[in-house]
Coordinates of C-alpha atoms in Angstrom, one line a residue:
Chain A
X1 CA 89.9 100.8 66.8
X2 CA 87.5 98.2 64.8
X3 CA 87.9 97.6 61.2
X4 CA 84.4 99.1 60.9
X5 CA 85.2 102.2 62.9
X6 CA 88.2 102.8 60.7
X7 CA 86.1 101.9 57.6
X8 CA 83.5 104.9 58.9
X9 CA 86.5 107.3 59.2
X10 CA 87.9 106.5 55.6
X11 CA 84.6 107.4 54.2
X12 CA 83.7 110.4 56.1
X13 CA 87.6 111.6 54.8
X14 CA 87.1 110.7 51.2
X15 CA 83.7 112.1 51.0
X16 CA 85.2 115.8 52.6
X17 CA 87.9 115.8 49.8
X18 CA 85.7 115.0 47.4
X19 CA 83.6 117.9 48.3
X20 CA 86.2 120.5 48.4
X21 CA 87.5 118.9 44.8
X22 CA 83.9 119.4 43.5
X23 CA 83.8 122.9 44.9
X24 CA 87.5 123.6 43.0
X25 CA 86.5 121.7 39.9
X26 CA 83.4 123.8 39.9
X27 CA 85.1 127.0 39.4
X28 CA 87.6 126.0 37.3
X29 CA 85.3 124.6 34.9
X30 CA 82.7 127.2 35.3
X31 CA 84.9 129.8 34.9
X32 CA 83.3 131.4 38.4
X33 CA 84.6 134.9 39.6
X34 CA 86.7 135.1 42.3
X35 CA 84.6 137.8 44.0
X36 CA 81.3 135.1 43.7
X37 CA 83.4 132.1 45.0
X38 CA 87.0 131.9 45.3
X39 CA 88.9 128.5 44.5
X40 CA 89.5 126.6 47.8
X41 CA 92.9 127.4 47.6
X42 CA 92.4 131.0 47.2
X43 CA 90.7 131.0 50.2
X44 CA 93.6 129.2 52.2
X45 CA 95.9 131.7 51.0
X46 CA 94.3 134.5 52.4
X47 CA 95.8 133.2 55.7
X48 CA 98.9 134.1 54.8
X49 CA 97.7 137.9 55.1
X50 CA 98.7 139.7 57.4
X51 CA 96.7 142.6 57.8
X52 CA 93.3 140.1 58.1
X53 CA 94.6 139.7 61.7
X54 CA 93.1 136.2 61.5
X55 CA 94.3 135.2 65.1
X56 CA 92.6 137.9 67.0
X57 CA 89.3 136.9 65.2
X58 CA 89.5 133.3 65.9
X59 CA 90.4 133.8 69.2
X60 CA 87.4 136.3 69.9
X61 CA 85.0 133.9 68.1
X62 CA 86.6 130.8 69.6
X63 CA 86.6 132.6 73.1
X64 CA 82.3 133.7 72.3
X65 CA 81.6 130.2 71.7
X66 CA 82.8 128.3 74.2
X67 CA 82.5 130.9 76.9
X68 CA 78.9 130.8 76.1
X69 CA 78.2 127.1 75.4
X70 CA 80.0 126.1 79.1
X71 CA 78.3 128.9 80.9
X72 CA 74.9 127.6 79.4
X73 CA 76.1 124.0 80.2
X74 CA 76.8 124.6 83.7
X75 CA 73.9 127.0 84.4
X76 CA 71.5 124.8 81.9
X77 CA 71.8 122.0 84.2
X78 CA 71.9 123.4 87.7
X79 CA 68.1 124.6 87.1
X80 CA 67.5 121.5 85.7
X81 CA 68.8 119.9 89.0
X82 CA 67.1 122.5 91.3
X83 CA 63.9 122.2 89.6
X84 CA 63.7 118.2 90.0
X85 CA 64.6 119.2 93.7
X86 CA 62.1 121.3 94.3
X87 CA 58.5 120.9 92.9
X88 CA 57.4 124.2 93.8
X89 CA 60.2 125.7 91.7
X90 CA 59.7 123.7 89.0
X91 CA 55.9 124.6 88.9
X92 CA 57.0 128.2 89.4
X93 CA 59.3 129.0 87.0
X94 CA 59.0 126.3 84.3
X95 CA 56.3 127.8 82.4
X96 CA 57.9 131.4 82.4
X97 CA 60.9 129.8 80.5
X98 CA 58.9 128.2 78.1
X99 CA 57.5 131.2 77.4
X100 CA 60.9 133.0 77.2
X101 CA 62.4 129.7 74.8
X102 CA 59.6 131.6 72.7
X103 CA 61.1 134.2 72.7
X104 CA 64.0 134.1 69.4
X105 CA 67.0 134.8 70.7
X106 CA 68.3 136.2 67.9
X107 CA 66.1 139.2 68.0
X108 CA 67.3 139.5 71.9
X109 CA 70.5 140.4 70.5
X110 CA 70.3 144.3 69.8
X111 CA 68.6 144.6 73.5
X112 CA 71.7 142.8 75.1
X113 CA 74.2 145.4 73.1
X114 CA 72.0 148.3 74.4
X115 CA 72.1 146.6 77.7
X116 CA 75.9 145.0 77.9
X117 CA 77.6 146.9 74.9
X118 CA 79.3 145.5 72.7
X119 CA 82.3 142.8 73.1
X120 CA 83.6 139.5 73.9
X121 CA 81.4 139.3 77.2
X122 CA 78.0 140.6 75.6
X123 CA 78.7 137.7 72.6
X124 CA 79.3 135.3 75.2
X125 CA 75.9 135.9 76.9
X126 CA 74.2 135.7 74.0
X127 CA 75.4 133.1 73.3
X128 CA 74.6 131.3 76.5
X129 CA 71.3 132.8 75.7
X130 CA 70.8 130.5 72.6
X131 CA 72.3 127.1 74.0
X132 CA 70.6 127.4 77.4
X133 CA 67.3 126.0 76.8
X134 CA 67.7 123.1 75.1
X135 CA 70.2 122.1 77.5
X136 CA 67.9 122.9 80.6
X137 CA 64.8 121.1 78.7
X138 CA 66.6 117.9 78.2
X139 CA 68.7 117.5 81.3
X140 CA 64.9 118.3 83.2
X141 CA 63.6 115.7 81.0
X142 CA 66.9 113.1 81.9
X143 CA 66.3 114.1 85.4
X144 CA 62.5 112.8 85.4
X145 CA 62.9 109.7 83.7
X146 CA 63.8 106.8 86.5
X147 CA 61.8 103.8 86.2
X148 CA 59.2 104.0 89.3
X149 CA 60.5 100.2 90.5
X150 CA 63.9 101.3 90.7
X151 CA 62.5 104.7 93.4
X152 CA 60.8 101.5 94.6
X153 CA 64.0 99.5 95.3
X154 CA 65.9 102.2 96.9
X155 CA 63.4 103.6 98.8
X156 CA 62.6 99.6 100.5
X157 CA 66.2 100.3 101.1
X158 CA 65.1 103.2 103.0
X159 CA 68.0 105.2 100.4
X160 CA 67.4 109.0 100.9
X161 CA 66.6 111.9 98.4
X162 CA 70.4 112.4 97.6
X163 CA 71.1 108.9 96.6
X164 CA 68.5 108.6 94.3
X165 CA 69.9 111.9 93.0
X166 CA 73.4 110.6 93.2
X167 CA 73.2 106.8 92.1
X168 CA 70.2 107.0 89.6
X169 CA 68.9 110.3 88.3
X170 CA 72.0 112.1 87.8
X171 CA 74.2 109.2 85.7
X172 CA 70.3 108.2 84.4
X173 CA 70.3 111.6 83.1
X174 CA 73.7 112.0 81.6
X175 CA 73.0 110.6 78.1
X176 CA 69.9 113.3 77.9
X177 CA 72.5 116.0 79.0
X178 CA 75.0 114.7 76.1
X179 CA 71.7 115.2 73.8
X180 CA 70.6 118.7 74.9
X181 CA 74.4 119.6 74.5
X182 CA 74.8 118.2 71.0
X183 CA 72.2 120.5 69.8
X184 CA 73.2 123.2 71.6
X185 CA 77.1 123.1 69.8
X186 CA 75.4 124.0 66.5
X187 CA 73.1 126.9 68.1
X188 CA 76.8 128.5 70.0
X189 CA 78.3 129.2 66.8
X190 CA 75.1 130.9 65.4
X191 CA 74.7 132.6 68.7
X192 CA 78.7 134.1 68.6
X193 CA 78.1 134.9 65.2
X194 CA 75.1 137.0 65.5
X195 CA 76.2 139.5 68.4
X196 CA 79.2 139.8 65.9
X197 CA 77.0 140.8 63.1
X198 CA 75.2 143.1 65.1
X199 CA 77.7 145.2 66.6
X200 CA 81.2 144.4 67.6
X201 CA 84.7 145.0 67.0
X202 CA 86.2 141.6 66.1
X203 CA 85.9 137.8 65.7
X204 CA 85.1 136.4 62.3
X205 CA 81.4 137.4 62.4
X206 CA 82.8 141.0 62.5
X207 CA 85.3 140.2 59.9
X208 CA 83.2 138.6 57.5
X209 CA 81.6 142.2 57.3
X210 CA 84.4 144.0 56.8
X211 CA 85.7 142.0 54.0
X212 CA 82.2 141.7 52.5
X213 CA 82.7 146.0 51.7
X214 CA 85.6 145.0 49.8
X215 CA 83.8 142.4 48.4
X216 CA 87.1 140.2 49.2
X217 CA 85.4 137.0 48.6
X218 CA 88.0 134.7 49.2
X219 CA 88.8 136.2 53.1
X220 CA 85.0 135.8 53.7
X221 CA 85.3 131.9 52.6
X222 CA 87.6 131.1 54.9
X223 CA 86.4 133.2 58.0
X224 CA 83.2 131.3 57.4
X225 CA 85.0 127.8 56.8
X226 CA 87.0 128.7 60.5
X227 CA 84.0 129.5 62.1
X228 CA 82.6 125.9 60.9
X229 CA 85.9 124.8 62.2
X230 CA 84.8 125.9 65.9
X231 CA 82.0 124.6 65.7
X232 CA 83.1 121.4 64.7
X233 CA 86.0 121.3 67.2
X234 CA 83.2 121.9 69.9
X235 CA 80.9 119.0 68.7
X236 CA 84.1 117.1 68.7
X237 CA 85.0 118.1 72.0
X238 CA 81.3 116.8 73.6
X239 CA 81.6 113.6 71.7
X240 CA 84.4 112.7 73.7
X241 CA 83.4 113.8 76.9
X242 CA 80.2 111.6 75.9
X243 CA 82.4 108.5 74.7
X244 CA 84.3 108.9 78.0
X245 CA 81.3 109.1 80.7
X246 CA 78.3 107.3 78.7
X247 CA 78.2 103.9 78.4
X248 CA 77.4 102.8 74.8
X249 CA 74.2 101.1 75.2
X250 CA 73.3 104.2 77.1
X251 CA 73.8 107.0 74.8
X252 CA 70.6 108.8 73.3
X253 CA 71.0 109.2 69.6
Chain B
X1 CA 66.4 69.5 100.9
X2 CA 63.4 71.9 102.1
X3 CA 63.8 73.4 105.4
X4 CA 60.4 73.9 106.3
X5 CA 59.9 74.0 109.8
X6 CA 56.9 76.0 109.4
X7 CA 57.0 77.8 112.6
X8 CA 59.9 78.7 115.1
X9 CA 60.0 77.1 118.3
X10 CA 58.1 79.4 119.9
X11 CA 55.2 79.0 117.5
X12 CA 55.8 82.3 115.4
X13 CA 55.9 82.3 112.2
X14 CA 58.1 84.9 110.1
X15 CA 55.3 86.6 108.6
X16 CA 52.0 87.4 109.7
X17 CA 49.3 89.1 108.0
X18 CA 45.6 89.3 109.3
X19 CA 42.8 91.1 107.4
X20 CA 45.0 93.0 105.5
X21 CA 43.4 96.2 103.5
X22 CA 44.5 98.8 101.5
X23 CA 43.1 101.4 100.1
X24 CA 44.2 104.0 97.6
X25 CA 42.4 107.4 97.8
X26 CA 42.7 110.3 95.1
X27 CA 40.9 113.1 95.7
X28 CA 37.3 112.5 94.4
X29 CA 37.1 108.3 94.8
X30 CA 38.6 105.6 96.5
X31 CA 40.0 102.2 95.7
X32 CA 40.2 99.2 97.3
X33 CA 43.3 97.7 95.8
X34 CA 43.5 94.8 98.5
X35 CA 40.2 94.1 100.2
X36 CA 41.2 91.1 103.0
X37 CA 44.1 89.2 103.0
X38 CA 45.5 86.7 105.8
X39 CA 48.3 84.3 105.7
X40 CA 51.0 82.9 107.8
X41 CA 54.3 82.4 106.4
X42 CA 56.9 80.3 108.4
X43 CA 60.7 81.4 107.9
X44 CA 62.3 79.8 104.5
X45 CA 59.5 79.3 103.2
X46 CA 58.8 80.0 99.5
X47 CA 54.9 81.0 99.2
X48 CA 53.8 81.7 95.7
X49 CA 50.9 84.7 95.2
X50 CA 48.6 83.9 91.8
X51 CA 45.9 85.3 90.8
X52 CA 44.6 88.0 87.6
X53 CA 45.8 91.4 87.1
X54 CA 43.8 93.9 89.5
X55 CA 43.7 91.0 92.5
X56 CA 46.4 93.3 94.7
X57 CA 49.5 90.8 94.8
X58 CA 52.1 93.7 93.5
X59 CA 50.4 96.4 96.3
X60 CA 50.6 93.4 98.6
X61 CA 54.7 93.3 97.8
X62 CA 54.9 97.2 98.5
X63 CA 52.9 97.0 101.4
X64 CA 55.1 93.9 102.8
X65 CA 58.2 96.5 101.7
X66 CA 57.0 99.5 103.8
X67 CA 57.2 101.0 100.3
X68 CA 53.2 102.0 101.2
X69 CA 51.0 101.7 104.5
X70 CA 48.2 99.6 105.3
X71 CA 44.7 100.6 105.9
X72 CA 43.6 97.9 108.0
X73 CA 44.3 94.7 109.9
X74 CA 47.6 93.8 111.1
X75 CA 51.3 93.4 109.3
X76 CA 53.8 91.8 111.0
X77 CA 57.3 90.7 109.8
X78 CA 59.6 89.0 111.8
X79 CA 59.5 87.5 115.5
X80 CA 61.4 87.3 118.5
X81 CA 64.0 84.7 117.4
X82 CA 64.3 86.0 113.5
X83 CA 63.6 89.9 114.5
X84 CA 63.4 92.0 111.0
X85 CA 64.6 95.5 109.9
X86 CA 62.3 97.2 107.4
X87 CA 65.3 98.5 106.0
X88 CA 68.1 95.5 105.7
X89 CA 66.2 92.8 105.4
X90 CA 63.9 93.2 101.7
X91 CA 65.2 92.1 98.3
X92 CA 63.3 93.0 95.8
X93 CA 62.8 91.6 92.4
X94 CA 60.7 93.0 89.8
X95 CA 59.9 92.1 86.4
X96 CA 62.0 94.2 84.6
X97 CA 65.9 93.6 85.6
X98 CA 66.2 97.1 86.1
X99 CA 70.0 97.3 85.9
X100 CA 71.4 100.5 85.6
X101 CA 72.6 101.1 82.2
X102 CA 75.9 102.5 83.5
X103 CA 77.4 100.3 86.0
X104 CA 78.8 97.0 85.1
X105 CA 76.9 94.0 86.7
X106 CA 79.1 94.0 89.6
X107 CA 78.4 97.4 90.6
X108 CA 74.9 97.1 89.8
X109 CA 74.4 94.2 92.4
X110 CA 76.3 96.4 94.6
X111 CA 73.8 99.1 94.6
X112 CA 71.9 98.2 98.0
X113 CA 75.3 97.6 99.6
X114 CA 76.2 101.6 98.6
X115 CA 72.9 102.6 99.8
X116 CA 72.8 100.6 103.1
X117 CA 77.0 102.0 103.3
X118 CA 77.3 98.4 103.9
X119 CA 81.5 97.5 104.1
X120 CA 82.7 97.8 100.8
X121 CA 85.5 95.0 100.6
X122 CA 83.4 92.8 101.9
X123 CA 80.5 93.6 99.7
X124 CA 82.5 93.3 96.7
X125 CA 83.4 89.7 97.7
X126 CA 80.3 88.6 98.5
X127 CA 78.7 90.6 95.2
X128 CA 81.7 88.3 93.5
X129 CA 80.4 85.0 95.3
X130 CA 76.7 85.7 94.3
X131 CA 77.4 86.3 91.2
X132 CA 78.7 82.7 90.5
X133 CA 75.9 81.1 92.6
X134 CA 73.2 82.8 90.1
X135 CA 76.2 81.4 87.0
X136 CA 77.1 84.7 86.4
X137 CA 80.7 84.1 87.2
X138 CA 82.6 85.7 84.7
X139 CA 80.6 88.0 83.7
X140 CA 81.7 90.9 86.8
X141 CA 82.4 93.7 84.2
X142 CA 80.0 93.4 81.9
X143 CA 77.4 95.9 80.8
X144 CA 73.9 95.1 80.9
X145 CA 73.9 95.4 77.7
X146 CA 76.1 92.0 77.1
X147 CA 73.7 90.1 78.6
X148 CA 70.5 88.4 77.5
X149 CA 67.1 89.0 79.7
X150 CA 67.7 85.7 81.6
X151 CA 71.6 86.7 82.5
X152 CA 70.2 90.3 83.5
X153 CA 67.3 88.9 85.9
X154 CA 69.9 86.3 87.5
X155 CA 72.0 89.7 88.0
X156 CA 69.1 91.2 89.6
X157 CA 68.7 88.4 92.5
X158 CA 72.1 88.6 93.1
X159 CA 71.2 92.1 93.9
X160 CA 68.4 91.3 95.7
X161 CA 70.5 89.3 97.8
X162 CA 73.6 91.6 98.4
X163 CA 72.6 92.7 101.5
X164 CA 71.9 89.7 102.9
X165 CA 68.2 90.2 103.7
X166 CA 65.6 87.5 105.3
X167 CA 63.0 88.3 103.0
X168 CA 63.0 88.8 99.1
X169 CA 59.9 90.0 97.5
X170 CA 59.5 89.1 93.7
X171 CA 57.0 90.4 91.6
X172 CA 56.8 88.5 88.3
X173 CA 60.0 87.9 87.7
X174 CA 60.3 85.4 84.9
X175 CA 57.3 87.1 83.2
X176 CA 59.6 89.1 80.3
X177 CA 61.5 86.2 79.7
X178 CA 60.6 83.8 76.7
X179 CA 59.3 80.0 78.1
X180 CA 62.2 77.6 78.1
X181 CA 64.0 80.4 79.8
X182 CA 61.1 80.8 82.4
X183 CA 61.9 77.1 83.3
X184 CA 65.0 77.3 83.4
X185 CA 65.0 80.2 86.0
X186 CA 62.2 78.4 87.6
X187 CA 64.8 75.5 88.3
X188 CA 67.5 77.9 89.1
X189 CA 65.2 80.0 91.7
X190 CA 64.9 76.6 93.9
X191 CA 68.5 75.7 93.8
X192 CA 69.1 79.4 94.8
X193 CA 66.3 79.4 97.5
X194 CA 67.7 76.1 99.4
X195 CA 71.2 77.8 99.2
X196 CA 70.6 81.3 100.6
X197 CA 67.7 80.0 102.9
X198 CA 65.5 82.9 102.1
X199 CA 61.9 83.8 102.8
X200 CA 60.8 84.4 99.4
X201 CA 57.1 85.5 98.3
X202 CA 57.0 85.1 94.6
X203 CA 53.9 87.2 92.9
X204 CA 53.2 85.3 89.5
X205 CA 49.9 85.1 87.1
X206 CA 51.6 81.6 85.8
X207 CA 49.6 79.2 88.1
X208 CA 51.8 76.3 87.1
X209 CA 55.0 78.5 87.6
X210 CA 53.3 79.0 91.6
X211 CA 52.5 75.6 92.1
X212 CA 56.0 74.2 91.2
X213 CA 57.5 76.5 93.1
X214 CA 55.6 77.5 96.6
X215 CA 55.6 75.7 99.9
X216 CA 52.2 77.7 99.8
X217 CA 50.1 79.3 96.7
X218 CA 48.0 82.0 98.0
X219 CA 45.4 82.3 95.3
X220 CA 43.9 85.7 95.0
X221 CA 40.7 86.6 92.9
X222 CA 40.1 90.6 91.5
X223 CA 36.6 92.1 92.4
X224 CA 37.0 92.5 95.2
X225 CA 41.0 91.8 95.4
X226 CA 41.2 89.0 98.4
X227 CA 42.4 86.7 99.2
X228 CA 40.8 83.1 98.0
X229 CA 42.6 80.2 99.3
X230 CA 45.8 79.1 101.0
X231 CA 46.5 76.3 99.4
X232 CA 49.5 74.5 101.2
X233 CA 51.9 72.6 98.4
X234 CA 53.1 68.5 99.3
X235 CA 54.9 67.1 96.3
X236 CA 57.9 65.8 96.5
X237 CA 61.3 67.4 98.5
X238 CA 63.5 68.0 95.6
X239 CA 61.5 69.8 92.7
X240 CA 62.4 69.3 89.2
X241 CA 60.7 69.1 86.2
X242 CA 59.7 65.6 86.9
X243 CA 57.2 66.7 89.6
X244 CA 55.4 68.6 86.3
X245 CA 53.8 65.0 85.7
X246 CA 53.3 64.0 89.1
X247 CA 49.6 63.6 89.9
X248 CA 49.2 66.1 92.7
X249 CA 50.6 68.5 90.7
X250 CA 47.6 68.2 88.3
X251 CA 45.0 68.3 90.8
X252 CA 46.8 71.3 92.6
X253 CA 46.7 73.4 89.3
X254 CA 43.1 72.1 88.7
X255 CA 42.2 73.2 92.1
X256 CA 43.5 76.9 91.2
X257 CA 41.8 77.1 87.6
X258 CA 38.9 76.5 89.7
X259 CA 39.6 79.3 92.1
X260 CA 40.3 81.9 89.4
X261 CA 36.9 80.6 87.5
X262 CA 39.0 79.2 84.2
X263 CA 37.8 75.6 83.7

């Protein structure tokens, strides 16, 4: 790695330490309830309970996420391929989905408990529900962008449909999947947390409202801070891929 | 140095084009993006095509590519001794490099190969050998990126030339770069011409840039888009900059000026 990569890293580190030492100096100094916000410590210690059941949580919550986000990944860009394939489909169904990327998904929520009832599987799809569109929009949008010369060049090669799917649109489009999928890592988390909220029998959403009745601030803290953590290891996660299959000078910021 | 024997031996030439017209129709109007056009142009040749925006030298290219059809008159590309495949034997060029973003230059001048499923061990060596006639030897895994806008159009001949085709079509392709660079490519585009012995039709608005370079200048005027003059080029076999001062070279230029109605 470059000096100025490693430079980036040491900054980004000191300035997360000294945010979690302002947050502890803060209640220190301000004397702040434990109940209104617990000591970062205090929080980590909660971990150590066992009755919280922390593992089952995480895993449900981790399980909502990315269950969702790669259903909405995979499904997000096959329309988006099938509609560049077929105008008629694209004509069709693309203003319907507009329409329904109106709709906030948030409030589709209670319908899909009624519908699905509650669990892992009903999370997951509402989840997918949240992180699909963006990922559909932009990958449509990545699909449509090819310089008309370069249709030009392969076509005077007499290059078929499939090529210009294969060799240009697809990799041209990558960098706008990568995009769609960036904002779509923040949207998961929400989405997981919401059908948790709502109705549900685990995960951290779930368990952030149990605690909250016992007004056990601390366990809240650090169910929200692992629920950050998900959502960070997923952002994480599509940085890599992006590192590993986008060329730099390619990527969309 | 020039190869011109204008026509084969049995009095063809490579290209043929007699009262060419095309039209482009939307639904309510028409538009007659090339009115008449006729030239001959003998195998190796270079022919430059000037003339202002709107005179129909880009839809000329795509008609000449098969890329779209002609409305009128009579296209012809190839003859008995030099016969022509619509699909193995264009290059194209176009101002932009239009390198794909992802592929190092290699693979990018590789691209028609792929597409035509030409040999691919072969292709890679000759995609290697073009690479250091156009002086980009060295840089086979680069990114676009790592190159400067001269570098990336040199990459793009190199592509155009993959496949080995008899014609390469270029439609302003030094007209991005800066002016010393122009030259310089200008310069480089001969040395590469008398090496590949290509038929190359190079669309320009630079009428000194089609003057040093074609065998021919087809001068084309806008309103209606046809066709002016044929002007055929003698200065001296090897071009360099040198032929810049030469005297015909003047009246040449001044002879186009006068065409396009700029005195």
């Amino acid at each position: 790695m470059s000096a100025a990569a490693w430079r980036k890293i040491t900054i980004a580190v000191t300035v997360h330490l000294a945010f979690v030492a302002i947050w502890w100096i803060a209640v220190i100094v301000g004397d702040v309830p434990e109940y209104i916000l617990p000591t970062p410590w205090l929080a980590l210690t909660t971990l150590g309970e066992p009755n919280y059941n922390w593992a089952r949580h995480f895993a449900a919550t981790t399980q909502e996420v990315f269950g969702g986000y790669i259903l909405a990944t995979v499904v997000g860009v096959t329309f988006a391929v099938l509609f560049t394939w077929s105008r008629r489909l694209d004509e069709a169904l693309m203003p319907l989905l507009i329409t329904l990327n109106m709709i906030p998904k948030v409030a589709m929520a209670p319908l899909f408990i009624v519908w699905l009832r509650f669990g892992i599987q009903t999370n997951i799809v509402i989840t997918f529900t949240i992180c699909f569109f963006p990922i559909l929009l932009n990958t449509a949008r990545g699909l449509r962008e090819v310089e008309p010369e370069l249709l030009d060049l392969v076509r005077s090669l007499k290059g078929n449909r499939w090529q210009i799917f294969t060799k240009i649109q697809l990799p041209g489009a990558l960098p706008y999947i990568f995009s769609g999928m960036k904002v779509a890592t923040v949207l998961a988390v929400a989405g997981a947390i919401v059908g948790e909220f709502i109705q549900s029998d685990r995960g951290l959403g779930w368990f952030m409202l149990v605690t909250q009745e016992a007004l056990n601030t601390d366990a809240m803290v650090m169910a929200l801070l692992l629920v950050t953590l998900i959502g960070i290891a997923l952002y994480g996660a599509v940085i890599a891929l992006e590192r590993a299959f986008v060329v730099k000078d390619a990527r969309v910021e | 140095m020039r190869a011109l024997n204008s026509l084969s031996p049995n009095g063809e030439s490579f290209i043929s084009l007699k009262n060419v017209r095309k039209v482009y129709r939307t639904r309510t109007e028409e538009f007659e993006a090339i009115q008449s056009i006729s030239i001959e142009v003998a195998a190796g040749e270079l022919v430059s095509i000037v003339g202002p925006s709107g005179c129909g030298k880009s839809t000329l290219l795509k008609v000449l590519a098969g890329l779209h059809p002609h409305d009128g008159g009579e296209v012809r590309i190839g003859s008995t001794n030099d016969p022509f495949d619509p699909a193995r034997d264009i290059g194209m060029v176009f101002q932009q490099p239009l390198l794909l973003k992802w592929r190092r230059i290699r693979e990018n001048v590789l691209l028609p190969a792929e597409i035509l499923g030409l040999p691919r061990k072969a292709s890679r060596e000759r995609a290697n050998d073009l690479l250091q006639m156009v002086g980009l030897g060295g840089f086979e895994e680069s990114y676009p990126y790592e190159l400067s806008g001269g570098m990336q159009q040199r990459a793009a001949i190199a592509r155009a030339l993959i496949h080995d085709p008899k014609l390469i079509l270029m439609d302003e392709p030094f007209g991005a770069l800066d002016a010393l660079t122009r030259e310089r490519m200008n310069l480089e585009l001969l040395r590469i011409w008398v090496e590949s012995k290509k038929t190359i039709l190079f669309v320009t608005h630079g009428i000194q840039e089609a003057v040093f370079l074609g065998s021919h200048v087809a001068v084309m005027t806008a309103g209606p888009a046809r066709l002016a003059e044929y002007i055929e080029i003698h200065l001296p076999e090897t071009r360099n900059l040198d032929v810049k001062t030469h005297e015909d070279f003047g009246s040449y230029t001044r002879r186009i000026y006068a065409l396009l109605d700029l005195r």
